[in-house]
XYZ file of C-alpha atoms in Angstrom:
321
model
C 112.328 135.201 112.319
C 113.140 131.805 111.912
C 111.520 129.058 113.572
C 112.511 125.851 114.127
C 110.697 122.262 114.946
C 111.794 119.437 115.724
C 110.242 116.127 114.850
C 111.462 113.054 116.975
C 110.915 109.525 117.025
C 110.438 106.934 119.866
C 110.593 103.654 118.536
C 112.244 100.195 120.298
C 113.738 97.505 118.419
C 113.024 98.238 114.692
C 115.224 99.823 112.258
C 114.485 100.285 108.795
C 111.298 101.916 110.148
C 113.015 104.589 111.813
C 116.040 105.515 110.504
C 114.185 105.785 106.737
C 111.507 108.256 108.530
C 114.401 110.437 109.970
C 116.147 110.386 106.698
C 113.217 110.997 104.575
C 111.890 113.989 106.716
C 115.225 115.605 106.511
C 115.801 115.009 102.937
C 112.854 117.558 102.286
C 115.044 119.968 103.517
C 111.941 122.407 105.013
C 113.173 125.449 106.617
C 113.108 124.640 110.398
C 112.104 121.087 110.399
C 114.631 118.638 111.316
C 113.758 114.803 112.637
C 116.365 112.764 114.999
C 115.889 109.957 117.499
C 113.664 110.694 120.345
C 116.467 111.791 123.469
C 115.197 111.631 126.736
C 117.691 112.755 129.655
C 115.185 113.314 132.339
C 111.390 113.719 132.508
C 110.083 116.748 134.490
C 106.780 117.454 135.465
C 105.316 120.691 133.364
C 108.579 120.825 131.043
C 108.569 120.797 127.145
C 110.190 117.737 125.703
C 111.452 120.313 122.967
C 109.799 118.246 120.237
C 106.723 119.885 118.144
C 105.978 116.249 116.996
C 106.501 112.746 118.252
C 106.268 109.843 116.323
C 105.591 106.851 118.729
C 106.423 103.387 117.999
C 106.889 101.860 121.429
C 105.393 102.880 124.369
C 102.394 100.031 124.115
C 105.056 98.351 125.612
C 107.347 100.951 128.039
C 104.805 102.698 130.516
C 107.758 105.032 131.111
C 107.534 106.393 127.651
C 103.527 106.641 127.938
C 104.099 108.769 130.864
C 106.344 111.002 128.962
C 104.356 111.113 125.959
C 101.384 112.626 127.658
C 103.918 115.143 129.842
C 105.007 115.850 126.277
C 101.666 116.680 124.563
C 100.414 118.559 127.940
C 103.428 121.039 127.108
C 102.011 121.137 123.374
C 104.042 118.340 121.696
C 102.051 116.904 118.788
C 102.137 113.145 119.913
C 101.406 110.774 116.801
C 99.444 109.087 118.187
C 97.498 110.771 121.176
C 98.763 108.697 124.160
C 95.719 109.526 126.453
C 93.251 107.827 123.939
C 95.485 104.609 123.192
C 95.763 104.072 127.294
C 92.015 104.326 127.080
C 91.485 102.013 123.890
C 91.330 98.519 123.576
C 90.028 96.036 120.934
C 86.624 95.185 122.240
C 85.810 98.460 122.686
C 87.102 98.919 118.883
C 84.219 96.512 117.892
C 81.322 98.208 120.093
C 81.953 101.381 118.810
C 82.146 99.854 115.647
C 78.510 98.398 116.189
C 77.059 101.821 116.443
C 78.523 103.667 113.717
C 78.234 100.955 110.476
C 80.950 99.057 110.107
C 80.730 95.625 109.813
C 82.386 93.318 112.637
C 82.518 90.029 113.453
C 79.981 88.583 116.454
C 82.094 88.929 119.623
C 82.225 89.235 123.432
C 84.378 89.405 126.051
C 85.870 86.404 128.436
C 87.007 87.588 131.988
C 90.576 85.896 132.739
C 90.862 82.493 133.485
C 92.846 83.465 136.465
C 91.872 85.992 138.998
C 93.622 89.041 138.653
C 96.628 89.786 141.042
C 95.266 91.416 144.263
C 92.065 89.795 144.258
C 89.909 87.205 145.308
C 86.898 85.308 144.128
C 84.903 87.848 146.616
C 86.408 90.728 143.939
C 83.651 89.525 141.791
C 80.613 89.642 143.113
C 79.046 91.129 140.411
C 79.983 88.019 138.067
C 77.794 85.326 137.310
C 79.146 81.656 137.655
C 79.376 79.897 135.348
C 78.952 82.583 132.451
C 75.607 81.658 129.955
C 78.537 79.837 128.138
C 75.470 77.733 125.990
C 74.479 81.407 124.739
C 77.455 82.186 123.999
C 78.451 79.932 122.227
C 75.333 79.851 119.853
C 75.779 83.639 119.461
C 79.466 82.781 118.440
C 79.388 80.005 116.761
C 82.650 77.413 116.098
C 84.778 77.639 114.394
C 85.842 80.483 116.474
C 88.735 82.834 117.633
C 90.287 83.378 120.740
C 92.641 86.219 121.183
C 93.797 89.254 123.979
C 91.629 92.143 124.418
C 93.972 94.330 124.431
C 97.606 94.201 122.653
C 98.649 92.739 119.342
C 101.199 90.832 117.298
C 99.043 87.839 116.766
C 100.603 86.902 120.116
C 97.745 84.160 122.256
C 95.250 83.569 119.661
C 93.495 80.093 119.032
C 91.319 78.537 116.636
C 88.503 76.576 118.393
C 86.410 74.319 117.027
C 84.598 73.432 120.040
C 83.102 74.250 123.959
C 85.507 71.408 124.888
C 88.556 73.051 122.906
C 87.515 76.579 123.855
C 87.711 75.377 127.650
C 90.869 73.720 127.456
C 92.996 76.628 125.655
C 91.238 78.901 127.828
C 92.872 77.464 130.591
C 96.065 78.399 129.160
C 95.504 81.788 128.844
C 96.895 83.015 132.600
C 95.405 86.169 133.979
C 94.971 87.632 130.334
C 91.304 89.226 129.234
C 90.210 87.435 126.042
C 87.825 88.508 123.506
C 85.319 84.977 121.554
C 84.809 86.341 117.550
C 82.874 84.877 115.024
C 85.341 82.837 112.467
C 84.770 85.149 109.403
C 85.623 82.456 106.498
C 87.132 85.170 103.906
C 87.772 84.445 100.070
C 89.920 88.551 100.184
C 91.385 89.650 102.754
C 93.551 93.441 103.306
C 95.835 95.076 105.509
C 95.187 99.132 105.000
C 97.589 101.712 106.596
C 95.636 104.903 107.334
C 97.739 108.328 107.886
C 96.433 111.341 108.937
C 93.084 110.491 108.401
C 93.571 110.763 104.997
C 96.175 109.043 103.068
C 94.941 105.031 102.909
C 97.109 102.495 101.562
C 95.449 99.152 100.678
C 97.178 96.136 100.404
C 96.199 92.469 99.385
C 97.042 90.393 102.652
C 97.230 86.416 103.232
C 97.339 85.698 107.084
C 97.269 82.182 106.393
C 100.952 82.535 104.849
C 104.077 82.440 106.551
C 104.772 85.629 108.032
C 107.584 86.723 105.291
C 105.265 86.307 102.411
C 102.051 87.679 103.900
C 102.027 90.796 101.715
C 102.285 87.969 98.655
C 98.398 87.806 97.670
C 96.779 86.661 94.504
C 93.911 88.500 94.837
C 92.934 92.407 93.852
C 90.054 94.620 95.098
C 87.939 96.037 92.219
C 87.795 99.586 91.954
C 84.456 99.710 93.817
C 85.335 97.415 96.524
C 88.747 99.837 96.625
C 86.530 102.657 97.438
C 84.016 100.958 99.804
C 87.189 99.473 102.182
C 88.447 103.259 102.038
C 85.554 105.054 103.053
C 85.644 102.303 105.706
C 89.094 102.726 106.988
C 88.848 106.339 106.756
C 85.580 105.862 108.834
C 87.189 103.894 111.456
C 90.233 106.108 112.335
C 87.850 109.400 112.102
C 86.240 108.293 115.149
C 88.866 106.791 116.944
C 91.045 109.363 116.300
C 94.346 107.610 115.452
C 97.037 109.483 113.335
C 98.644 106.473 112.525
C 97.381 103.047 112.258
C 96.119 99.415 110.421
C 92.715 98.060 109.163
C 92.534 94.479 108.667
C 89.442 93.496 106.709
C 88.146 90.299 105.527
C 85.473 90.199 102.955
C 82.815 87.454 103.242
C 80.162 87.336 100.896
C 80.452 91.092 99.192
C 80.925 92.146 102.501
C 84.299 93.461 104.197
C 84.519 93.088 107.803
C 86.603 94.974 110.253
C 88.830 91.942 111.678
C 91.305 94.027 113.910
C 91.850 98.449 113.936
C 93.396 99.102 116.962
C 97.147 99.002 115.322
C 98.311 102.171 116.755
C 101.746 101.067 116.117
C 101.658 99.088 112.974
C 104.427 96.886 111.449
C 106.201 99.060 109.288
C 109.429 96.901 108.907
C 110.637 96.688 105.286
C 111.563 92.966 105.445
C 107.805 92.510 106.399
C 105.318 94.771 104.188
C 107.903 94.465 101.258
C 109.393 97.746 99.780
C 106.340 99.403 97.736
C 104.831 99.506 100.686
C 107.525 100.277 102.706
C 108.442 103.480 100.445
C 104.810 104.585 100.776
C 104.766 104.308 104.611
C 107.804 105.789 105.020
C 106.865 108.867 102.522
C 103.424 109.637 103.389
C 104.352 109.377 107.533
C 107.325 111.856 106.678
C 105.022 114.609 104.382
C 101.982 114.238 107.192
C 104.312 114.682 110.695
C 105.988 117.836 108.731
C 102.817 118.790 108.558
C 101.858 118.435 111.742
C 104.709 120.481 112.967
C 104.200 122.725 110.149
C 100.856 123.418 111.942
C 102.406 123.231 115.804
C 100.954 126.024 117.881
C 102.963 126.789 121.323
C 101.537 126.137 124.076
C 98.037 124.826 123.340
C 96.617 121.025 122.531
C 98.228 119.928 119.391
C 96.749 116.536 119.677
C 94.430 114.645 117.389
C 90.743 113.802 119.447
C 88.604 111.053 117.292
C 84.850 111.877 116.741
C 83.835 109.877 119.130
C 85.291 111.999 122.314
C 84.039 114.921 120.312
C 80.536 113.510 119.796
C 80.427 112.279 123.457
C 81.138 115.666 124.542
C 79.086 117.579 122.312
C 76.359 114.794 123.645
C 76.033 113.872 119.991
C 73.769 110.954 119.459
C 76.861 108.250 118.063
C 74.740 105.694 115.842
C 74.319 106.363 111.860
């Protein structure tokens, strides 16, 4: 008996990204698997979306989709990746767990919004010191420093600061958004690293000082023990978050690579962007690993991917190295 899976896509504005996955999946010609553009008609509570895998590219930003997605893996859909952990994750957390299982990070805290949030008043926050120890932290930080979101991506609302008086002022800027104070880490290498599956890892020489279209134009190479060190990282990281699909930025200081930024759930994949070597790759090794995936696709059970951490927490695993 035959059987057939489909594996879909949700994705927003991009293109190449997309329509090269479809292609490329389909081009293997495996019996039963066939990708095509995520259609959604109407959302049902309890009702199959008809996919065995989902590729998501955009619902970070559509909380309609999100909502689907997780109606979708509830009815066994393989969702790549697992939509209830990236509505629980966020970047600081990214660091803290990344504190307690050895991977280097840069010195950071958390900044409650400048603004109160919608719905509140200053009696909302009892529970908050004012003002904040801002002389601590500011010699825990250090300047220069970084400002940036919490949560979200796109090198969207991030400052350099060079000091309390500039940190204050671009703070006031910053609306009702949650912001996250890190450590400048002054870099002489610096890499961008897919991870796949949590497997297939794809390093790649990375200038963030560049202009955006020649950020992937780097005259620097890791050694072939540096190559390994950043992969066992990488492949560290995603293990215990659990993410099927997403980017490690590290920055090596001293010998030492440093997780800069890992919660890339939906990383840029456009081929105008990452340049076509690594364009191909992405393209080729998401195709091989969501056949997989549906390949594997059980009916009506969890087909998601859980990180080690949920597992650990559950198994009440003690988390540190």
């Amino acid at each position: 008996m035959s059987v057939n899976k489909k594996i879909g896509i949700l994705y927003g504005r991009e293109r190449s990204f997309p329509m090269a996955f479809i292609e490329a999946v389909n081009r293997k010609n495996i019996a039963g698997i066939t990708a095509e553009p995520v259609r959604i008609d109407k959302v049902v509570q309890g009702e199959s979306s008809g996919y065995a895998v989902i590729l998501d590219r955009i619902s970070q930003d559509v909380p309609f989709y999100r909502a689907y997605l997780k109606n979708a893996a509830l009815c066994g859909t393989a969702v790549i990746n697992n939509p209830f952990w990236w509505s629980a994750d966020e970047k600081f957390f990214n660091n803290c767990l990344a504190t307690r299982t050895g991977v280097p990070v840069p010195k950071t805290v958390i900044i409650p919004s400048r603004e109160l949030p919608s719905d509140t008043t200053d009696q909302s926050f009892s529970n908050l010191a004012f003002p904040l120890d801002w002389p601590g932290i500011f010699d825990y930080i250090g300047f220069p420093a970084y400002m940036k979101p919490f949560a979200g991506g796109g090198w969207k609302n991030v400052y350099k600061l060079h000091s309390a008086e500039e940190f204050y002022q671009k703070h006031a800027e910053t609306g009702q958004l949650v912001m996250l104070l890190q450590e400048e880490i002054v870099f002489t290498e610096y890499y961008r690293c897919y991870c796949i599956g949590g497997k297939y890892v794809r390093i790649m020489p990375y200038e963030p000082r560049n202009p955006h279209h020649l950020r992937y134009s780097a005259d620097f190479s890791p050694s072939a023990e540096r190559l390994q060190e950043m992969e066992e990282i990488v492949l560290r990281i995603n293990a215990w978050l659990g993410y099927d699909f997403n980017t490690v930025e590290l920055a090596v200081r001293d010998g030492i690579p440093y997780a800069i930024d890992f919660c890339n759930p939906a990383p840029d994949a456009e081929k105008s962007s990452v340049g076509e070597d690594n364009f191909n790759w992405v393209v080729d090794t998401s195709a091989e690993y969501a056949i997989e995936r549906a390949l594997n696709h059980q009916n009506d059970t969890d087909n998601l991917t859980w990180g080690k951490y949920l597992q650990y927490s559950i198994g009440h695993r003690n988390l540190t190295l």
